Amino acid sequence: QMLKLDWSKAAQELHWRPALNLMEALEMTMAWYKSFFAGESVRKTSLAQIAAYRARSGFDERASTEA
């Protein structure tokens, strides 16, 4: 069997859209694993990726207007 993720309910009820397309998500995943296997700091990689995601998704802007 294959897992199929469907975000249509989140889009409909929460007006949510993914911030990353499939290729971007896969690239971030590969970068994280490359960091891990190279013995680099995955914490540093993770924090950088989270910051990039938050900037791209507008998360910080939405959070400041909701406060």
Tab-separated table of N, CA and C in Angstrom:
chain	number	residue	atom	x	y	z
A	1	GLN	N	0.828	-1.186	0.000
A	1	GLN	CA	0.000	0.000	0.000
A	1	GLN	C	0.872	1.249	0.000
A	2	MET	N	0.290	2.318	-0.476
A	2	MET	CA	1.005	3.582	-0.561
A	2	MET	C	0.297	4.635	0.287
A	3	LEU	N	1.071	5.357	1.060
A	3	LEU	CA	0.520	6.440	1.858
A	3	LEU	C	0.250	7.634	0.946
A	4	LYS	N	-0.949	8.130	1.005
A	4	LYS	CA	-1.309	9.302	0.207
A	4	LYS	C	-1.778	10.398	1.163
A	5	LEU	N	-1.050	11.486	1.158
A	5	LEU	CA	-1.397	12.611	2.017
A	5	LEU	C	-2.288	13.575	1.246
A	6	ASP	N	-3.315	14.058	1.897
A	6	ASP	CA	-4.266	14.960	1.256
A	6	ASP	C	-4.507	16.151	2.177
A	7	TRP	N	-4.117	17.317	1.713
A	7	TRP	CA	-4.259	18.512	2.541
A	7	TRP	C	-5.491	19.330	2.170
A	8	SER	N	-6.405	18.760	1.393
A	8	SER	CA	-7.574	19.518	0.939
A	8	SER	C	-8.482	19.958	2.095
A	9	LYS	N	-8.602	19.133	3.137
A	9	LYS	CA	-9.444	19.524	4.272
A	9	LYS	C	-8.825	20.713	5.013
A	10	ALA	N	-7.512	20.693	5.182
A	10	ALA	CA	-6.828	21.825	5.821
A	10	ALA	C	-6.988	23.083	4.968
A	11	ALA	N	-6.908	22.922	3.651
A	11	ALA	CA	-7.082	24.069	2.761
A	11	ALA	C	-8.486	24.633	2.878
A	12	GLN	N	-9.456	23.758	2.914
A	12	GLN	CA	-10.849	24.187	2.952
A	12	GLN	C	-11.220	24.811	4.301
A	13	GLU	N	-10.883	24.141	5.385
A	13	GLU	CA	-11.334	24.598	6.700
A	13	GLU	C	-10.414	25.624	7.348
A	14	LEU	N	-9.119	25.551	7.063
A	14	LEU	CA	-8.160	26.442	7.712
A	14	LEU	C	-7.539	27.461	6.759
A	15	HIS	N	-7.894	27.359	5.465
A	15	HIS	CA	-7.324	28.236	4.444
A	15	HIS	C	-5.804	28.120	4.422
A	16	TRP	N	-5.318	26.890	4.536
A	16	TRP	CA	-3.890	26.586	4.603
A	16	TRP	C	-3.390	26.131	3.241
A	17	ARG	N	-2.175	26.500	2.923
A	17	ARG	CA	-1.490	26.026	1.714
A	17	ARG	C	-0.065	25.640	2.109
A	18	PRO	N	0.490	24.610	1.501
A	18	PRO	CA	1.877	24.250	1.823
A	18	PRO	C	2.836	25.349	1.370
A	19	ALA	N	3.852	25.604	2.165
A	19	ALA	CA	4.835	26.634	1.820
A	19	ALA	C	5.900	26.092	0.874
A	20	LEU	N	6.078	24.777	0.850
A	20	LEU	CA	7.090	24.147	0.007
A	20	LEU	C	6.427	23.231	-1.000
A	21	ASN	N	6.986	23.205	-2.207
A	21	ASN	CA	6.504	22.201	-3.148
A	21	ASN	C	7.287	20.899	-2.903
A	22	LEU	N	6.944	19.865	-3.609
A	22	LEU	CA	7.562	18.557	-3.372
A	22	LEU	C	9.073	18.605	-3.540
A	23	MET	N	9.557	19.226	-4.606
A	23	MET	CA	11.008	19.272	-4.844
A	23	MET	C	11.741	20.019	-3.732
A	24	GLU	N	11.176	21.121	-3.279
A	24	GLU	CA	11.809	21.882	-2.194
A	24	GLU	C	11.852	21.060	-0.911
A	25	ALA	N	10.776	20.369	-0.608
A	25	ALA	CA	10.740	19.532	0.597
A	25	ALA	C	11.762	18.407	0.504
A	26	LEU	N	11.862	17.788	-0.669
A	26	LEU	CA	12.845	16.714	-0.847
A	26	LEU	C	14.272	17.244	-0.767
A	27	GLU	N	14.515	18.423	-1.322
A	27	GLU	CA	15.852	19.017	-1.239
A	27	GLU	C	16.244	19.310	0.201
A	28	MET	N	15.299	19.816	0.991
A	28	MET	CA	15.594	20.075	2.402
A	28	MET	C	15.869	18.774	3.149
A	29	THR	N	15.111	17.747	2.831
A	29	THR	CA	15.310	16.446	3.471
A	29	THR	C	16.682	15.884	3.118
A	30	MET	N	17.043	15.958	1.837
A	30	MET	CA	18.355	15.452	1.407
A	30	MET	C	19.484	16.244	2.063
A	31	ALA	N	19.326	17.551	2.158
A	31	ALA	CA	20.350	18.386	2.792
A	31	ALA	C	20.540	17.991	4.255
A	32	TRP	N	19.439	17.711	4.929
A	32	TRP	CA	19.530	17.312	6.333
A	32	TRP	C	20.300	15.998	6.462
A	33	TYR	N	19.955	15.014	5.638
A	33	TYR	CA	20.651	13.723	5.697
A	33	TYR	C	22.112	13.841	5.299
A	34	LYS	N	22.428	14.685	4.319
A	34	LYS	CA	23.830	14.903	3.940
A	34	LYS	C	24.601	15.472	5.127
A	35	SER	N	24.004	16.414	5.836
A	35	SER	CA	24.618	16.976	7.040
A	35	SER	C	24.885	15.887	8.073
A	36	PHE	N	23.875	15.080	8.290
A	36	PHE	CA	23.967	14.005	9.284
A	36	PHE	C	25.106	13.046	8.940
A	37	PHE	N	25.132	12.566	7.705
A	37	PHE	CA	26.138	11.572	7.325
A	37	PHE	C	27.532	12.173	7.171
A	38	ALA	N	27.621	13.493	7.004
A	38	ALA	CA	28.922	14.154	6.938
A	38	ALA	C	29.455	14.474	8.338
A	39	GLY	N	28.665	14.166	9.360
A	39	GLY	CA	29.089	14.423	10.730
A	39	GLY	C	28.946	15.885	11.130
A	40	GLU	N	28.197	16.637	10.350
A	40	GLU	CA	27.982	18.051	10.668
A	40	GLU	C	26.888	18.192	11.723
A	41	SER	N	26.721	19.388	12.206
A	41	SER	CA	25.711	19.652	13.228
A	41	SER	C	24.317	19.649	12.603
A	42	VAL	N	23.552	18.607	12.896
A	42	VAL	CA	22.188	18.561	12.373
A	42	VAL	C	21.311	19.576	13.095
A	43	ARG	N	21.690	19.946	14.289
A	43	ARG	CA	20.953	21.003	14.994
A	43	ARG	C	21.051	22.306	14.216
A	44	LYS	N	22.266	22.640	13.793
A	44	LYS	CA	22.486	23.858	13.020
A	44	LYS	C	21.727	23.789	11.691
A	45	THR	N	21.804	22.662	11.029
A	45	THR	CA	21.079	22.478	9.764
A	45	THR	C	19.584	22.622	9.985
A	46	SER	N	19.075	21.973	11.030
A	46	SER	CA	17.635	22.024	11.320
A	46	SER	C	17.177	23.440	11.613
A	47	LEU	N	17.932	24.152	12.436
A	47	LEU	CA	17.543	25.527	12.776
A	47	LEU	C	17.563	26.435	11.549
A	48	ALA	N	18.541	26.247	10.679
A	48	ALA	CA	18.600	27.043	9.451
A	48	ALA	C	17.410	26.730	8.547
A	49	GLN	N	17.059	25.452	8.452
A	49	GLN	CA	15.920	25.073	7.625
A	49	GLN	C	14.607	25.581	8.212
A	50	ILE	N	14.478	25.548	9.513
A	50	ILE	CA	13.265	26.071	10.154
A	50	ILE	C	13.140	27.569	9.896
A	51	ALA	N	14.249	28.287	10.029
A	51	ALA	CA	14.228	29.735	9.781
A	51	ALA	C	13.853	30.028	8.331
A	52	ALA	N	14.394	29.268	7.399
A	52	ALA	CA	14.071	29.464	5.983
A	52	ALA	C	12.598	29.162	5.722
A	53	TYR	N	12.100	28.110	6.334
A	53	TYR	CA	10.689	27.754	6.165
A	53	TYR	C	9.782	28.837	6.740
A	54	ARG	N	10.107	29.305	7.934
A	54	ARG	CA	9.279	30.337	8.562
A	54	ARG	C	9.262	31.610	7.732
A	55	ALA	N	10.412	31.998	7.190
A	55	ALA	CA	10.483	33.196	6.354
A	55	ALA	C	9.661	33.010	5.087
A	56	ARG	N	9.767	31.851	4.484
A	56	ARG	CA	9.059	31.583	3.230
A	56	ARG	C	7.550	31.482	3.444
A	57	SER	N	7.151	30.875	4.547
A	57	SER	CA	5.730	30.623	4.774
A	57	SER	C	4.978	31.842	5.289
A	58	GLY	N	5.707	32.866	5.738
A	58	GLY	CA	5.063	34.038	6.315
A	58	GLY	C	4.564	33.777	7.722
A	59	PHE	N	5.055	32.726	8.356
A	59	PHE	CA	4.604	32.341	9.688
A	59	PHE	C	4.789	33.479	10.692
A	60	ASP	N	5.954	34.090	10.685
A	60	ASP	CA	6.238	35.150	11.659
A	60	ASP	C	5.334	36.365	11.443
A	61	GLU	N	5.060	36.677	10.181
A	61	GLU	CA	4.172	37.826	9.910
A	61	GLU	C	2.755	37.554	10.408
A	62	ARG	N	2.255	36.340	10.165
A	62	ARG	CA	0.904	36.002	10.616
A	62	ARG	C	0.831	35.985	12.137
A	63	ALA	N	1.851	35.459	12.788
A	63	ALA	CA	1.848	35.378	14.245
A	63	ALA	C	1.838	36.770	14.871
A	64	SER	N	2.565	37.712	14.271
A	64	SER	CA	2.614	39.062	14.861
A	64	SER	C	1.292	39.816	14.676
A	65	THR	N	0.567	39.531	13.602
A	65	THR	CA	-0.712	40.219	13.405
A	65	THR	C	-1.827	39.609	14.220
A	66	GLU	N	-1.669	38.349	14.645
A	66	GLU	CA	-2.688	37.689	15.442
A	66	GLU	C	-2.563	38.006	16.923
A	67	ALA	N	-1.398	38.491	17.339
A	67	ALA	CA	-1.153	38.760	18.763
A	67	ALA	C	-1.881	39.981	19.253
